[in-house]
Short mmCIF file of C-alpha atoms in Angstrom, two decimals:
data_model
loop_
_atom_site.label_atom_id
_atom_site.label_comp_id
_atom_site.label_asym_id
_atom_site.label_seq_id
_atom_site.Cartn_x
_atom_site.Cartn_y
_atom_site.Cartn_z
CA MET A 292 21.08 204.34 17.39
CA THR A 293 19.46 201.42 19.15
CA ALA A 294 21.21 200.29 22.29
CA ARG A 295 23.53 197.34 21.76
CA ALA A 296 22.34 195.08 24.53
CA GLY A 297 24.81 192.49 25.73
CA GLU A 298 27.79 193.97 23.87
CA ASP A 299 30.15 193.59 26.84
CA LEU A 300 29.33 189.94 27.51
CA GLU A 301 32.30 187.59 27.21
CA LEU A 302 31.55 183.97 26.49
CA ASP A 303 33.36 180.66 26.21
CA LEU A 304 32.03 178.86 23.15
CA VAL A 305 32.45 175.47 21.55
CA VAL A 306 32.03 174.64 17.86
CA ALA A 307 29.09 172.25 17.95
CA HIS A 308 28.90 171.60 14.20
CA ARG A 309 30.69 172.59 11.01
CA ARG A 310 29.66 172.17 7.38
CA THR A 311 30.55 173.62 4.00
CA VAL A 312 27.68 175.70 2.59
CA ALA A 313 29.32 177.05 -0.58
CA GLN A 314 32.67 177.11 -2.30
CA GLY A 315 35.00 178.75 0.22
CA VAL A 316 32.31 179.21 2.88
CA VAL A 317 31.91 177.20 6.08
CA GLU A 318 29.00 177.36 8.49
CA LEU A 319 29.74 177.02 12.21
CA ARG A 320 27.22 176.38 14.93
CA LEU A 321 28.47 177.59 18.30
CA ARG A 322 27.20 176.69 21.76
CA ASP A 323 28.04 177.82 25.28
CA ALA A 324 30.89 175.73 26.72
CA ARG A 325 28.92 175.18 29.95
CA GLY A 326 25.69 174.33 28.18
CA GLU A 327 23.98 177.56 29.24
CA PRO A 328 21.47 179.39 27.00
CA LEU A 329 23.21 181.93 24.78
CA PRO A 330 22.39 185.66 25.06
CA ARG A 331 19.41 186.97 23.17
CA TRP A 332 20.01 188.77 19.88
CA SER A 333 18.03 190.35 17.09
CA PRO A 334 18.35 190.21 13.28
CA GLY A 335 21.36 192.19 12.07
CA ALA A 336 23.51 191.38 15.11
CA HIS A 337 27.09 190.15 15.01
CA VAL A 338 29.47 188.55 17.48
CA ASP A 339 33.20 189.18 17.94
CA LEU A 340 35.33 186.03 18.04
CA HIS A 341 38.81 185.86 19.59
CA LEU A 342 40.75 183.63 17.23
CA GLY A 343 43.76 181.51 18.05
CA ASP A 344 46.06 183.59 15.81
CA GLY A 345 45.58 186.52 18.20
CA SER A 346 43.07 188.35 16.02
CA ARG A 347 39.53 189.39 16.84
CA ARG A 348 36.95 189.31 14.06
CA GLN A 349 33.25 189.99 13.79
CA TYR A 350 30.77 187.67 12.11
CA SER A 351 27.06 188.15 11.51
CA LEU A 352 24.69 185.85 13.36
CA CYS A 353 22.66 184.19 10.63
CA GLY A 354 20.53 181.65 12.47
CA ASP A 355 17.21 181.94 14.29
CA PRO A 356 17.17 184.44 17.19
CA ARG A 357 14.59 182.26 18.94
CA GLU A 358 17.15 179.43 19.19
CA ARG A 359 19.06 179.96 22.44
CA GLY A 360 21.10 176.76 22.30
CA THR A 361 23.37 177.63 19.37
CA TRP A 362 24.50 180.55 17.27
CA ARG A 363 25.14 180.17 13.54
CA ILE A 364 27.79 182.05 11.56
CA ALA A 365 29.16 181.56 8.05
CA VAL A 366 32.73 182.50 7.16
CA LEU A 367 34.14 183.15 3.70
CA ARG A 368 37.79 182.22 3.31
CA GLU A 369 39.66 185.28 2.05
CA ASP A 370 43.25 184.35 1.27
CA GLY A 371 44.03 187.97 0.47
CA GLY A 372 42.63 189.21 3.79
CA ARG A 373 44.25 189.71 7.20
CA GLY A 374 44.30 186.02 8.12
CA GLY A 375 41.30 185.60 10.41
CA SER A 376 39.12 183.76 7.91
CA ARG A 377 41.98 181.44 6.95
CA TRP A 378 42.47 180.59 10.61
CA VAL A 379 38.76 179.80 11.01
CA HIS A 380 38.81 177.51 7.98
CA GLU A 381 41.98 175.74 9.00
CA HIS A 382 41.51 175.40 12.77
CA LEU A 383 37.87 175.63 13.88
CA ALA A 384 36.62 172.07 13.63
CA ALA A 385 33.81 170.59 15.72
CA GLY A 386 34.82 170.59 19.38
CA ALA A 387 37.15 173.58 19.14
CA ARG A 388 36.82 176.21 21.89
CA LEU A 389 37.05 179.97 21.53
CA ARG A 390 36.13 183.22 23.28
CA ALA A 391 33.45 185.60 22.06
CA VAL A 392 32.16 189.07 22.89
CA GLY A 393 28.65 190.27 22.11
CA PRO A 394 26.25 190.17 20.54
CA ARG A 395 26.19 193.70 19.10
CA ASN A 396 23.76 195.18 16.60
CA ARG A 397 24.34 198.23 14.40
CA PHE A 398 22.27 196.95 11.50
CA VAL A 399 18.93 196.93 13.26
CA PHE A 400 15.92 195.32 11.60
CA GLU A 401 12.82 197.45 12.09
CA PRO A 402 9.12 196.90 11.35
CA ALA A 403 7.81 197.80 7.89
CA GLU A 404 5.00 196.79 5.59
CA GLU A 405 7.41 195.84 2.81
CA TYR A 406 11.11 195.02 2.50
CA LEU A 407 13.69 194.75 -0.24
CA PHE A 408 16.78 192.77 0.74
CA VAL A 409 19.90 193.02 -1.45
CA GLY A 410 22.78 190.67 -0.71
CA GLY A 411 26.17 190.34 -2.35
CA GLY A 412 28.34 187.29 -1.65
CA ILE A 413 28.88 186.62 2.05
CA GLY A 414 26.80 189.74 2.71
CA ILE A 415 23.78 187.45 2.64
CA THR A 416 24.48 186.39 6.23
CA PRO A 417 22.96 189.29 8.24
CA LEU A 418 19.95 189.29 5.90
CA LEU A 419 18.96 185.67 6.60
CA PRO A 420 17.32 186.25 10.00
CA MET A 421 15.70 189.44 8.67
CA ILE A 422 14.14 187.51 5.81
CA ASP A 423 12.89 184.86 8.22
CA ALA A 424 11.39 187.53 10.51
CA ALA A 425 9.72 189.36 7.62
CA HIS A 426 8.24 186.08 6.37
CA ARG A 427 6.92 185.14 9.83
CA GLU A 428 5.37 188.58 10.19
CA GLN A 429 3.69 188.14 6.79
CA ALA A 430 5.24 191.31 5.42
CA ARG A 431 5.73 191.73 1.69
CA TRP A 432 9.38 191.20 0.79
CA GLN A 433 11.82 190.29 -1.96
CA LEU A 434 15.46 189.22 -1.94
CA VAL A 435 17.92 190.00 -4.73
CA TYR A 436 21.09 187.99 -4.16
CA GLY A 437 24.19 188.29 -6.34
CA GLY A 438 27.46 186.38 -6.38
CA ARG A 439 30.23 185.20 -8.64
CA SER A 440 28.53 181.85 -9.29
CA ARG A 441 25.87 179.62 -7.76
CA ALA A 442 28.63 177.48 -6.28
CA THR A 443 29.99 180.43 -4.29
CA MET A 444 26.59 181.75 -3.07
CA ALA A 445 26.03 180.44 0.45
CA PHE A 446 22.48 179.29 1.26
CA ALA A 447 21.27 180.20 -2.26
CA GLY A 448 19.63 176.85 -2.92
CA GLU A 449 18.00 176.72 0.51
CA LEU A 450 16.57 180.22 0.07
CA ALA A 451 15.18 179.45 -3.39
CA ASP A 452 13.66 176.17 -2.24
CA ARG A 453 12.05 177.70 0.83
CA TYR A 454 10.77 181.01 -0.53
CA GLY A 455 10.32 180.43 -4.26
CA ASP A 456 9.87 183.46 -6.49
CA ARG A 457 10.46 185.91 -3.65
CA VAL A 458 14.15 185.11 -4.15
CA ARG A 459 15.96 186.38 -7.24
CA LEU A 460 19.41 184.84 -7.67
CA VAL A 461 21.91 186.67 -9.88
CA PRO A 462 25.06 184.55 -10.40
CA GLU A 463 27.49 186.71 -12.35
CA ASP A 464 28.84 183.90 -14.51
CA GLU A 465 25.31 183.19 -15.80
CA LEU A 466 23.49 186.54 -15.78
CA GLY A 467 26.19 189.17 -15.52
CA ARG A 468 26.85 191.53 -12.64
CA LEU A 469 23.89 192.59 -10.52
CA ASP A 470 22.46 195.80 -12.04
CA VAL A 471 21.41 198.05 -9.16
CA THR A 472 19.40 200.31 -11.47
CA SER A 473 16.96 197.45 -11.97
CA VAL A 474 16.70 196.63 -8.28
CA LEU A 475 15.37 199.70 -6.50
CA PRO A 476 11.69 200.57 -6.77
CA GLU A 477 10.38 204.10 -6.38
CA PRO A 478 10.77 205.39 -2.80
CA ASP A 479 7.82 204.41 -0.63
CA GLU A 480 7.43 205.27 3.05
CA ARG A 481 6.08 201.77 3.64
CA THR A 482 9.27 200.09 2.35
CA LEU A 483 12.68 199.54 3.95
CA VAL A 484 15.73 198.39 1.97
CA TYR A 485 18.47 196.37 3.68
CA CYS A 486 21.69 195.69 1.80
CA CYS A 487 24.99 194.03 2.70
CA GLY A 488 27.86 193.02 0.47
CA PRO A 489 31.03 194.24 -1.22
CA ALA A 490 31.87 197.95 -1.24
CA GLY A 491 31.22 198.30 -4.98
CA LEU A 492 27.68 196.96 -4.68
CA LEU A 493 26.82 199.14 -1.69
CA THR A 494 28.27 202.30 -3.23
CA ALA A 495 26.43 201.70 -6.50
CA LEU A 496 23.17 201.01 -4.69
CA THR A 497 23.35 204.03 -2.37
CA ASP A 498 24.48 206.36 -5.16
CA HIS A 499 21.64 205.22 -7.38
CA GLY A 500 19.28 205.38 -4.42
CA ARG A 501 20.05 209.06 -3.90
CA THR A 502 19.21 209.82 -7.52
CA ARG A 503 15.90 207.99 -7.04
CA GLY A 504 15.07 209.85 -3.84
CA TRP A 505 15.91 207.18 -1.26
CA ASP A 506 17.46 208.46 1.95
CA GLY A 507 19.62 206.79 4.60
CA ALA A 508 16.66 206.18 6.89
CA ASP A 509 14.95 203.89 4.39
CA LEU A 510 17.94 202.46 2.50
CA ARG A 511 20.19 200.80 5.06
CA VAL A 512 23.54 199.19 4.37
CA GLU A 513 26.16 197.28 6.33
CA ARG A 514 29.68 197.60 4.95
CA PHE A 515 32.73 195.36 5.28
CA THR A 516 35.23 198.16 4.55
CA ALA A 517 35.75 201.75 5.68
CA ALA A 518 34.98 204.87 3.69
CA ALA A 519 37.66 206.19 1.37
CA ALA A 520 39.98 208.96 2.54
CA SER A 521 39.21 212.48 1.32
CA GLY A 522 42.91 213.25 0.77
CA PRO A 523 46.45 212.23 1.75
CA ASP A 524 46.98 211.45 5.42
CA ARG A 525 49.04 213.79 7.59
CA ALA A 526 50.55 213.42 11.04
CA PHE A 527 48.68 214.94 13.97
CA VAL A 528 48.57 214.84 17.76
CA VAL A 529 46.05 213.24 20.09
CA GLU A 530 45.86 214.05 23.77
CA LEU A 531 44.56 211.51 26.27
CA ALA A 532 42.41 213.66 28.53
CA ARG A 533 42.58 211.47 31.63
CA SER A 534 46.39 211.43 31.78
CA GLY A 535 47.31 214.48 29.75
CA ARG A 536 49.62 212.41 27.54
CA ARG A 537 50.20 213.72 24.01
CA ILE A 538 50.84 211.16 21.27
CA THR A 539 51.84 211.84 17.68
CA VAL A 540 49.90 209.83 15.11
CA GLY A 541 52.05 209.28 12.02
CA ALA A 542 50.81 209.89 8.48
CA GLY A 543 50.77 206.16 7.82
CA GLU A 544 49.47 205.18 11.26
CA SER A 545 46.01 204.86 12.77
CA VAL A 546 45.04 206.54 16.03
CA LEU A 547 44.45 203.07 17.44
CA ALA A 548 47.97 201.92 16.52
CA ALA A 549 49.56 205.09 17.92
CA ILE A 550 47.75 204.78 21.23
CA ARG A 551 48.73 201.12 21.54
CA ARG A 552 52.32 202.00 20.66
CA ALA A 553 52.22 204.30 23.69
CA GLY A 554 51.13 201.39 25.90
CA VAL A 555 47.40 202.19 26.15
CA GLU A 556 45.06 199.31 25.30
CA VAL A 557 41.75 199.96 23.55
CA ALA A 558 39.34 197.21 22.53
CA SER A 559 38.97 196.70 18.79
CA SER A 560 37.68 194.11 16.38
CA CYS A 561 37.39 194.74 12.63
CA GLU A 562 39.96 197.59 12.54
CA GLN A 563 38.29 198.69 9.31
CA GLY A 564 35.69 201.13 10.62
CA THR A 565 32.76 198.76 10.24
CA CYS A 566 32.00 197.42 13.73
CA GLY A 567 32.25 200.31 16.20
CA THR A 568 34.18 198.39 18.87
CA CYS A 569 36.91 201.05 19.20
CA THR A 570 34.49 204.00 19.27
CA THR A 571 35.82 206.64 21.68
CA ARG A 572 34.43 209.98 22.83
CA VAL A 573 36.16 213.08 21.47
CA ARG A 574 36.28 215.94 23.96
CA THR A 575 37.62 218.55 21.54
CA GLY A 576 38.83 218.66 17.96
CA SER A 577 37.57 218.18 14.41
CA VAL A 578 37.34 214.60 13.09
CA GLU A 579 37.53 213.28 9.54
CA HIS A 580 35.17 210.34 9.90
CA ARG A 581 35.99 207.34 7.72
CA ASP A 582 33.90 204.71 9.45
CA THR A 583 30.71 203.27 8.04
CA VAL A 584 29.03 202.49 11.36
CA LEU A 585 28.42 205.66 13.39
CA ASP A 586 25.36 207.79 12.72
CA GLU A 587 25.47 211.60 12.57
CA GLN A 588 24.50 212.00 16.23
CA GLU A 589 27.31 209.67 17.32
CA ARG A 590 29.81 211.38 15.03
CA ALA A 591 29.13 214.67 16.77
CA THR A 592 30.77 213.34 19.96
CA SER A 593 32.80 210.23 19.04
CA MET A 594 35.12 208.62 16.51
CA THR A 595 36.37 205.16 15.54
CA LEU A 596 40.07 205.05 16.38
CA CYS A 597 40.93 202.42 13.77
CA VAL A 598 40.26 204.51 10.65
CA SER A 599 39.11 208.06 11.44
CA ARG A 600 41.61 210.90 11.81
CA ALA A 601 41.90 214.57 12.75
CA ALA A 602 40.48 216.85 10.09
CA GLU A 603 42.70 219.65 11.35
CA GLY A 604 44.68 220.41 14.48
CA ALA A 605 44.82 218.05 17.44
CA LEU A 606 42.21 215.81 19.05
CA VAL A 607 41.51 215.39 22.76
CA LEU A 608 40.15 211.92 23.49
CA ASP A 609 38.28 210.70 26.55
CA LEU A 610 40.98 208.16 27.42
#
């Protein structure tokens, strides 16, 4: 996995501009509170924002990496979510200040002769700077972008106006649900596929991709939710290697919550297994990995405390 440069940087930001870009979606442009240039980032990166309701949420950077004066994010209001997006919509007006950590990148955009980008809903955001980079590099590319309706699809009109027939819009209320079987071409070593969106879209695309011969190296996805459990949860014990403390993790409790209950603080952000902020080294023990962010090499030595659990026995963590 590519190093995540700048991931420990903490910044004071100000909302420089806010606008509505689709039904239920606001775009925020953020600048450094002191007027300094913002850290460099690459397509696929996200930033963690500390929100005034006490939560910490990650949002994809969807502007131009060459622009050091501002960062751009777009936030979908999810009234059925955990509250972070509602707080953004209700409280982050122009001039508001907030803390940020990052940027981080676990959805790295790499050189290729040809690209297929597949976006679903707000999942379009990390793809925007990738599309711009591919276009500047004169690579062959196509975007397939699905959503409930044109009104809910952020940046859809701008993309169509700018890139013409390279952009295929699939509003569900007009054309039906995006059919992944019609999206993927035959596997080609010259082509990379990048996809971000709801779990159903990503699962359908990756499952179909396997039947077509695509592998994880060439078909790359960024998920908003963790992998499903393989069975019912059970209680288990974690040992904190540096202190020797043993903590019982309840059947309905995450390792992260159990450790915090014991008074040990661990940084986290999404708490859904999609960002990697709470990744911790495992000294001994077998892990049932439920994250969607760590690669196989990382899983051999680490786990995400927010969703992953012991597969059997106890775990000894490097804490």
